[in-house]
Short mmCIF file of C-alpha atoms in Angstrom, two decimals:
data_model
loop_
_atom_site.label_atom_id
_atom_site.label_comp_id
_atom_site.label_asym_id
_atom_site.label_seq_id
_atom_site.Cartn_x
_atom_site.Cartn_y
_atom_site.Cartn_z
CA MET A 810 0.00 0.00 0.00
CA ALA A 811 1.46 3.37 -1.01
CA VAL A 812 2.29 5.90 1.66
CA ARG A 813 -0.04 8.87 1.51
CA ARG A 814 1.85 12.16 1.49
CA GLN A 815 0.83 15.77 1.97
CA VAL A 816 2.36 19.21 1.89
CA PRO A 817 3.51 20.08 5.45
CA LYS A 818 1.69 22.95 7.10
CA VAL A 819 3.49 25.69 8.98
CA ARG A 820 1.43 25.11 12.12
CA ASP A 821 2.55 21.46 12.13
CA LEU A 822 6.21 22.31 11.64
CA ALA A 823 6.41 25.07 14.23
CA PRO A 824 6.55 22.78 17.31
CA LEU A 825 9.36 20.78 15.66
CA LEU A 826 11.50 23.81 14.83
CA GLN A 827 12.27 25.46 18.14
CA PHE A 828 15.45 27.43 17.62
CA LYS A 829 17.77 27.82 20.57
CA LYS A 830 18.27 31.41 21.67
CA PRO A 831 21.88 32.41 20.94
CA GLN A 832 24.15 32.79 23.97
CA LEU A 833 26.15 35.99 23.56
CA ASP A 834 28.31 35.49 26.66
CA ARG A 835 31.32 33.62 25.28
CA THR A 836 32.42 32.24 28.64
CA LYS A 837 28.96 30.94 29.47
CA ARG A 838 28.56 29.47 26.00
CA ARG A 839 31.89 27.69 26.34
CA LEU A 840 31.13 26.35 29.82
CA ASP A 841 27.56 25.30 29.03
CA ALA A 842 28.96 23.05 26.31
CA ALA A 843 31.15 21.23 28.86
CA LEU A 844 29.18 18.19 30.00
CA THR A 845 32.03 16.36 31.72
CA ILE A 846 35.21 17.17 33.61
CA GLU A 847 37.12 15.87 30.60
CA ASP A 848 35.33 18.51 28.49
CA LEU A 849 36.55 21.17 30.92
CA ARG A 850 40.04 19.71 30.72
CA ARG A 851 40.06 20.11 26.93
CA ILE A 852 38.90 23.73 27.22
CA ALA A 853 41.54 24.39 29.89
CA LYS A 854 44.27 23.00 27.68
CA ARG A 855 43.29 25.35 24.86
CA ARG A 856 43.13 28.43 27.06
CA THR A 857 46.17 27.99 29.30
CA PRO A 858 49.91 28.11 28.52
CA LYS A 859 51.63 24.74 28.49
CA ALA A 860 53.66 25.19 31.70
CA ALA A 861 50.62 26.13 33.77
CA PHE A 862 48.40 23.44 32.27
CA ASP A 863 51.07 20.76 32.66
CA TYR A 864 51.63 21.70 36.29
CA THR A 865 47.98 20.82 36.94
CA ASP A 866 47.61 17.93 34.55
CA GLY A 867 50.95 16.24 35.13
CA ALA A 868 52.25 13.86 37.76
CA ALA A 869 55.54 12.28 38.82
CA GLU A 870 57.97 10.44 36.56
CA ASP A 871 56.08 8.17 34.12
CA GLU A 872 52.70 9.30 35.53
CA LEU A 873 51.62 5.71 36.16
CA SER A 874 50.02 6.46 39.54
CA ILE A 875 47.48 8.94 38.22
CA ALA A 876 46.68 6.75 35.21
CA ARG A 877 46.09 3.75 37.48
CA ALA A 878 43.96 5.81 39.87
CA ARG A 879 41.67 6.95 37.08
CA GLN A 880 41.52 3.45 35.63
CA ALA A 881 40.52 2.09 39.03
CA PHE A 882 37.32 4.14 38.92
CA ARG A 883 36.59 2.91 35.40
CA ASP A 884 37.09 -0.67 36.58
CA ILE A 885 34.00 -0.83 38.75
CA GLU A 886 30.61 -2.36 38.33
CA PHE A 887 27.56 -0.75 39.92
CA HIS A 888 24.70 -2.87 41.28
CA PRO A 889 21.46 -0.84 41.11
CA THR A 890 18.35 -1.66 43.05
CA ILE A 891 14.99 -1.09 41.36
CA LEU A 892 11.47 0.00 42.20
CA ARG A 893 12.57 2.47 44.86
CA ASP A 894 11.04 5.93 45.16
CA VAL A 895 13.92 8.25 44.25
CA THR A 896 11.84 11.38 43.70
CA THR A 897 14.03 13.21 46.23
CA VAL A 898 17.74 12.47 46.51
CA THR A 899 19.74 14.05 49.36
CA PRO A 900 23.49 13.99 48.60
CA GLY A 901 24.72 15.61 51.84
CA TRP A 902 25.54 14.64 55.43
CA ASP A 903 27.97 15.58 58.22
CA VAL A 904 31.72 15.55 57.58
CA LEU A 905 34.13 16.20 60.44
CA GLY A 906 31.42 17.54 62.67
CA ARG A 907 29.61 19.88 60.30
CA PRO A 908 27.10 19.44 57.46
CA VAL A 909 28.12 19.44 53.81
CA ALA A 910 25.66 19.64 50.93
CA LEU A 911 27.67 17.25 48.75
CA PRO A 912 30.13 14.47 49.62
CA PHE A 913 33.19 16.23 48.23
CA ALA A 914 35.41 19.17 49.04
CA ILE A 915 37.86 21.20 46.99
CA ALA A 916 41.35 19.85 47.59
CA PRO A 917 44.31 22.06 48.53
CA THR A 918 46.31 23.03 45.45
CA GLY A 919 49.46 25.10 45.14
CA PHE A 920 50.24 27.91 42.65
CA THR A 921 46.52 28.26 41.93
CA ARG A 922 46.65 31.82 40.56
CA LEU A 923 49.05 30.51 37.94
CA MET A 924 46.12 28.59 36.46
CA HIS A 925 43.81 31.62 36.46
CA THR A 926 44.19 35.02 38.04
CA GLU A 927 41.07 34.51 40.22
CA GLY A 928 42.85 31.59 41.88
CA GLU A 929 41.81 30.34 45.30
CA ILE A 930 39.20 33.06 45.73
CA ALA A 931 37.23 31.66 42.80
CA GLY A 932 37.36 28.20 44.36
CA ALA A 933 36.36 29.39 47.81
CA ARG A 934 33.42 31.43 46.53
CA ALA A 935 32.15 28.61 44.33
CA ALA A 936 32.48 26.08 47.15
CA ALA A 937 30.65 28.33 49.61
CA SER A 938 27.81 28.88 47.15
CA VAL A 939 26.94 25.17 47.15
CA GLY A 940 27.85 24.30 50.74
CA ILE A 941 31.08 22.32 50.38
CA PRO A 942 34.45 22.96 52.07
CA PHE A 943 37.37 24.70 50.39
CA SER A 944 40.94 23.76 51.32
CA LEU A 945 43.75 26.34 51.18
CA SER A 946 47.27 25.04 50.62
CA THR A 947 50.42 26.14 52.43
CA LEU A 948 51.61 26.80 48.87
CA GLY A 949 48.52 28.80 47.98
CA THR A 950 48.81 32.05 46.06
CA THR A 951 46.19 33.84 48.17
CA ALA A 952 46.97 34.69 51.78
CA ILE A 953 44.86 33.21 54.56
CA GLU A 954 43.44 36.57 55.57
CA ASP A 955 42.82 37.72 51.99
CA LEU A 956 40.88 34.54 51.22
CA VAL A 957 38.59 35.06 54.20
CA ALA A 958 38.06 38.72 53.34
CA ALA A 959 37.16 37.89 49.73
CA ALA A 960 35.04 34.82 50.54
CA PRO A 961 33.81 35.19 54.13
CA GLN A 962 31.05 32.62 53.83
CA GLY A 963 31.54 28.90 53.63
CA ARG A 964 33.63 26.31 55.36
CA LYS A 965 37.41 26.52 55.06
CA TRP A 966 40.12 23.93 55.70
CA PHE A 967 43.85 24.60 55.86
CA GLN A 968 46.50 22.24 54.49
CA LEU A 969 49.85 22.20 56.29
CA TYR A 970 53.27 21.15 55.10
CA MET A 971 55.64 20.90 58.05
CA TRP A 972 58.64 23.12 57.47
CA ARG A 973 62.11 22.58 58.82
CA ASP A 974 61.42 25.67 60.96
CA ARG A 975 58.66 24.27 63.19
CA GLU A 976 57.73 27.55 64.85
CA ARG A 977 57.16 29.22 61.51
CA SER A 978 54.86 26.33 60.64
CA MET A 979 52.92 26.96 63.81
CA GLU A 980 52.64 30.66 63.02
CA LEU A 981 50.74 29.67 59.87
CA VAL A 982 48.59 27.29 61.90
CA GLN A 983 47.71 30.08 64.33
CA ARG A 984 46.82 32.44 61.48
CA ALA A 985 44.46 29.82 60.04
CA ALA A 986 42.85 29.24 63.44
CA ASP A 987 42.42 32.98 64.02
CA ALA A 988 40.80 33.31 60.58
CA GLY A 989 38.16 30.70 61.39
CA PHE A 990 39.41 27.64 59.49
CA ASP A 991 37.82 24.61 61.19
CA THR A 992 39.95 21.70 59.91
CA MET A 993 43.65 21.20 59.25
CA LEU A 994 44.95 18.69 56.73
CA VAL A 995 48.50 17.73 57.69
CA THR A 996 50.14 16.40 54.53
CA VAL A 997 52.67 13.66 55.29
CA ASP A 998 53.64 12.20 51.90
CA VAL A 999 56.13 14.89 50.91
CA PRO A 1000 59.41 14.38 52.78
CA VAL A 1001 61.03 15.57 49.54
CA ALA A 1002 59.60 16.80 46.25
CA GLY A 1003 58.58 14.22 43.67
CA ALA A 1004 60.13 14.16 40.19
CA ARG A 1005 57.52 16.04 38.18
CA LEU A 1006 59.21 15.84 34.83
CA ARG A 1007 56.76 17.99 32.88
CA ASP A 1008 57.57 20.88 35.23
CA VAL A 1009 61.31 20.35 34.82
CA ARG A 1010 61.03 20.30 31.04
CA ASN A 1011 58.84 23.41 31.06
CA GLY A 1012 61.18 25.33 33.38
CA MET A 1013 58.30 25.76 35.83
CA ALA A 1014 59.19 28.56 38.24
CA ILE A 1015 57.56 31.18 40.46
CA PRO A 1016 57.35 33.75 38.98
CA PRO A 1017 57.12 32.09 35.53
CA ALA A 1018 60.42 32.22 33.67
CA LEU A 1019 60.24 33.89 30.27
CA THR A 1020 62.09 31.94 27.57
CA LEU A 1021 61.71 31.92 23.79
CA ARG A 1022 59.42 28.91 24.21
CA THR A 1023 57.16 30.65 26.75
CA VAL A 1024 57.03 33.80 24.64
CA LEU A 1025 55.93 31.78 21.60
CA ASP A 1026 53.41 29.94 23.78
CA ALA A 1027 51.97 33.32 24.82
CA VAL A 1028 50.71 34.09 21.31
CA PRO A 1029 47.58 31.89 21.51
CA HIS A 1030 46.98 32.80 25.18
CA PRO A 1031 46.92 36.63 25.30
CA GLN A 1032 44.19 36.82 27.97
CA TRP A 1033 46.17 34.62 30.38
CA TRP A 1034 49.28 36.75 30.00
CA PHE A 1035 47.32 39.99 30.27
CA ASP A 1036 45.79 38.78 33.55
CA LEU A 1037 49.18 37.64 34.86
CA LEU A 1038 50.95 40.91 34.06
CA THR A 1039 48.21 43.29 35.25
CA THR A 1040 47.39 41.71 38.62
CA GLU A 1041 49.25 41.17 41.89
CA PRO A 1042 52.60 39.43 41.23
CA LEU A 1043 52.40 35.68 41.65
CA SER A 1044 53.91 34.41 44.89
CA PHE A 1045 53.35 32.03 47.79
CA ALA A 1046 51.03 34.46 49.51
CA SER A 1047 51.17 32.96 53.00
CA LEU A 1048 54.96 32.62 52.90
CA ASP A 1049 57.99 34.67 51.98
CA ARG A 1050 58.40 35.61 48.34
CA TRP A 1051 60.51 33.14 46.40
CA SER A 1052 62.25 33.33 43.03
CA GLY A 1053 63.32 29.97 41.69
CA THR A 1054 62.03 26.64 40.50
CA VAL A 1055 59.22 24.85 42.25
CA GLY A 1056 61.35 21.82 43.07
CA GLU A 1057 64.09 23.97 44.60
CA TYR A 1058 61.61 25.73 46.84
CA LEU A 1059 59.91 22.57 48.01
CA ASN A 1060 63.17 20.91 48.92
CA THR A 1061 64.20 23.89 51.05
CA MET A 1062 60.87 23.92 52.86
CA PHE A 1063 59.78 20.32 53.47
CA ASP A 1064 60.97 18.68 56.66
CA PRO A 1065 62.08 15.07 56.02
CA SER A 1066 62.43 14.42 59.78
CA VAL A 1067 58.67 14.56 60.61
CA THR A 1068 57.52 11.41 62.46
CA PHE A 1069 54.37 10.03 64.09
CA ASP A 1070 55.43 11.64 67.35
CA ASP A 1071 55.00 15.10 65.83
CA LEU A 1072 51.26 14.59 65.40
CA ALA A 1073 50.55 15.02 69.11
CA TRP A 1074 52.54 18.27 69.13
CA ILE A 1075 50.63 19.58 66.10
CA LYS A 1076 47.31 18.50 67.62
CA SER A 1077 48.10 20.39 70.82
CA ARG A 1078 48.55 23.59 68.79
CA TRP A 1079 45.39 23.32 66.67
CA PRO A 1080 41.90 23.93 68.11
CA GLY A 1081 39.89 22.37 65.28
CA LYS A 1082 39.67 18.99 63.58
CA LEU A 1083 42.97 17.35 62.65
CA VAL A 1084 43.18 15.16 59.54
CA VAL A 1085 46.29 13.40 58.21
CA LYS A 1086 46.56 13.47 54.42
CA GLY A 1087 48.75 11.09 52.45
CA ILE A 1088 47.97 7.69 54.01
CA GLN A 1089 48.93 4.84 51.67
CA THR A 1090 48.94 1.70 53.83
CA LEU A 1091 46.60 0.13 56.36
CA ASP A 1092 49.36 0.05 59.00
CA ASP A 1093 49.99 3.78 58.68
CA ALA A 1094 46.26 4.48 58.79
CA ARG A 1095 45.98 2.49 62.01
CA ALA A 1096 49.03 4.24 63.50
CA VAL A 1097 47.67 7.77 63.01
CA VAL A 1098 44.18 6.80 64.19
CA GLU A 1099 45.70 5.39 67.38
CA ARG A 1100 47.28 8.81 67.94
CA GLY A 1101 43.88 10.46 68.10
CA VAL A 1102 43.44 12.25 64.79
CA ASP A 1103 39.92 13.07 63.66
CA GLY A 1104 40.26 11.74 60.15
CA ILE A 1105 42.58 10.46 57.45
CA VAL A 1106 42.88 11.10 53.72
CA LEU A 1107 43.85 8.11 51.60
CA SER A 1108 45.96 9.83 48.98
CA ASN A 1109 49.08 9.41 46.89
CA HIS A 1110 49.18 13.17 46.25
CA GLY A 1111 47.44 12.85 42.91
CA GLY A 1112 50.30 10.72 41.65
CA ARG A 1113 52.65 13.68 42.02
CA GLN A 1114 55.09 12.20 44.53
CA LEU A 1115 56.03 8.49 44.37
CA ASP A 1116 55.10 7.04 41.01
CA ARG A 1117 53.64 3.52 41.22
CA ALA A 1118 52.31 4.30 44.70
CA PRO A 1119 49.18 2.44 45.89
CA VAL A 1120 45.88 3.48 44.34
CA PRO A 1121 43.80 5.10 47.14
CA PHE A 1122 40.51 3.75 45.75
CA HIS A 1123 41.91 0.22 45.92
CA LEU A 1124 43.03 0.77 49.51
CA LEU A 1125 39.71 2.27 50.60
CA PRO A 1126 37.64 -0.91 51.25
CA VAL A 1127 40.34 -2.48 53.41
CA VAL A 1128 40.85 0.63 55.53
CA ALA A 1129 37.10 1.19 55.82
CA ARG A 1130 36.50 -2.34 57.10
CA GLU A 1131 39.28 -2.04 59.67
CA LEU A 1132 38.96 1.57 60.81
CA GLY A 1133 35.69 2.95 59.52
CA ASN A 1134 34.10 2.83 62.97
CA ASP A 1135 37.04 4.65 64.57
CA THR A 1136 37.67 7.60 62.27
CA GLU A 1137 36.38 9.48 59.24
CA ILE A 1138 37.97 8.38 55.99
CA LEU A 1139 38.45 10.82 53.13
CA MET A 1140 40.15 10.05 49.84
CA ASP A 1141 41.42 11.71 46.69
CA THR A 1142 43.30 10.98 43.45
CA GLY A 1143 41.73 10.10 40.13
CA ILE A 1144 38.22 11.50 40.67
CA MET A 1145 36.74 12.79 37.41
CA SER A 1146 32.99 12.29 37.81
CA GLY A 1147 30.11 12.19 40.24
CA ALA A 1148 29.91 8.43 39.73
CA ASP A 1149 33.50 8.16 41.02
CA ILE A 1150 32.47 10.04 44.15
CA VAL A 1151 29.45 7.82 44.75
CA ALA A 1152 31.59 4.70 44.35
CA ALA A 1153 34.03 6.01 46.97
CA ILE A 1154 31.23 6.78 49.43
CA ALA A 1155 29.72 3.32 48.89
CA LEU A 1156 33.05 1.68 49.74
CA GLY A 1157 33.51 3.61 52.96
CA ALA A 1158 34.69 7.16 52.32
CA ARG A 1159 32.97 9.93 54.24
CA CYS A 1160 34.08 12.58 51.79
CA THR A 1161 36.28 12.91 48.71
CA LEU A 1162 38.62 15.70 47.66
CA VAL A 1163 38.77 16.99 44.09
CA GLY A 1164 41.85 18.82 42.87
CA ARG A 1165 42.47 18.57 39.13
CA ALA A 1166 38.74 18.50 38.38
CA TYR A 1167 38.32 21.87 40.07
CA LEU A 1168 41.44 23.33 38.45
CA TYR A 1169 40.30 22.31 34.97
CA GLY A 1170 37.15 24.34 35.60
CA LEU A 1171 39.18 27.26 36.93
CA MET A 1172 41.40 27.32 33.85
CA ALA A 1173 38.37 26.97 31.57
CA GLY A 1174 36.52 29.98 33.00
CA GLY A 1175 37.57 31.35 36.38
CA GLU A 1176 34.94 31.25 39.11
CA ALA A 1177 32.23 30.42 36.57
CA GLY A 1178 34.33 27.47 35.44
CA VAL A 1179 34.71 26.20 39.00
CA ARG A 1180 30.96 26.45 39.45
CA ARG A 1181 30.52 24.47 36.24
CA ALA A 1182 32.90 21.76 37.48
CA ILE A 1183 30.94 21.52 40.72
CA GLU A 1184 27.66 21.37 38.78
CA VAL A 1185 28.99 18.51 36.65
CA LEU A 1186 30.07 16.56 39.73
CA GLN A 1187 26.87 17.39 41.63
CA SER A 1188 24.59 16.23 38.83
CA GLY A 1189 26.66 13.07 38.49
CA VAL A 1190 26.35 12.32 42.20
CA THR A 1191 22.57 12.78 42.36
CA ARG A 1192 21.93 10.98 39.07
CA THR A 1193 24.08 7.99 40.06
CA MET A 1194 22.39 7.77 43.45
CA ALA A 1195 18.95 7.79 41.84
CA LEU A 1196 19.95 5.15 39.30
CA LEU A 1197 21.29 2.98 42.12
CA GLY A 1198 17.94 3.31 43.86
CA VAL A 1199 19.14 5.24 46.92
CA THR A 1200 17.93 8.57 48.25
CA SER A 1201 20.63 9.30 50.84
CA LEU A 1202 24.32 8.70 51.27
CA GLN A 1203 23.57 6.56 54.33
CA GLU A 1204 21.95 3.98 52.06
CA LEU A 1205 25.10 3.46 49.99
CA SER A 1206 27.15 0.39 50.90
CA PRO A 1207 29.70 -1.99 49.36
CA ARG A 1208 26.84 -4.04 47.93
CA HIS A 1209 26.36 -1.27 45.37
CA VAL A 1210 29.90 -1.48 43.94
CA THR A 1211 32.31 -4.17 42.77
CA GLN A 1212 35.92 -3.32 42.03
CA LEU A 1213 36.88 -5.35 38.98
CA ARG A 1214 40.40 -6.79 38.96
CA ARG A 1215 43.05 -5.54 36.59
CA LEU A 1216 46.33 -5.25 38.47
CA GLU A 1217 47.04 -8.09 40.91
CA PRO A 1218 50.23 -8.86 42.83
CA ARG A 1219 52.08 -11.96 41.73
#
């Protein structure tokens, strides 16, 4: 039987031809098109000079640790439950004594204004707007007091590297306490600086060193250079000014003699919650918990210290089974989606930290880019929870996730 055809009528076509209103704001148009953190990463790479992008994107030596960490999240299988009412999903709970709206915080990152002139202030404002904590690094490029003045709302954590000069370290700790920071992350996996070969090859320095290569790289990135040259000179804002390579500075500052016994001394000087960041074995996790810390962060420093270090996501279930009733477990490294965050919570993490994911957003569009990164992660968290058939983080458990095997010891 022949198909009967007719001339289409305008009134029939109109509902099918809804034209999207053009977005004149270039930044918003660019960010709205980013549906994943990887999309933001691609935008960041286009908009940022190589040395700054590589500092964020790179890791130590052959960069095996970060590759394995990201692969670990890909190598999972979710087990959804069906016929549950998931009309309302609540992705928040208490972390370290206070409520958070989402189960992740912005990780401490150094040299942040090198990525974008808005730097840590953009991150703190975006975090406060959605009710998640922001962590300021010892190597931050915004001073403690300036960050609070620019972003007074929201929860703030301070990350501490122990210096060789202990009293100077404690002066920073006191400044953070006086400014209202409620949690300190003591980072313990940096007795010396890792071999970050991209930075060495790029001549990464503070302030950035101008070479023929960097001048040529400036041509496609005029906005970045304009922002750098017309704003406050880049420096470690909470520390003395430094002119030299990153590795040189870190090796003069880090104290390789820090031991477990120093934790009690640090704890006695800090009025808030104390968390140890950089735990990579069950024995070390148990040792710091026995010394009375409030939480631990399973972390290999984003793969930026010891290459081939343990994958934190692999370590998480073991530590959670052994110590989950005794302390709060946080984790980082390799997180690129809301599904990654949900998997970590299901296997025993109380909260995750996101570093590169946030910095990709920052490089892609300043504060608006950070907000977009958070939106991407937030939507991924709530969507994954709903698809798993859970309405609260408390309902997540190891029965929802299987870690598939790829790397096994002989």
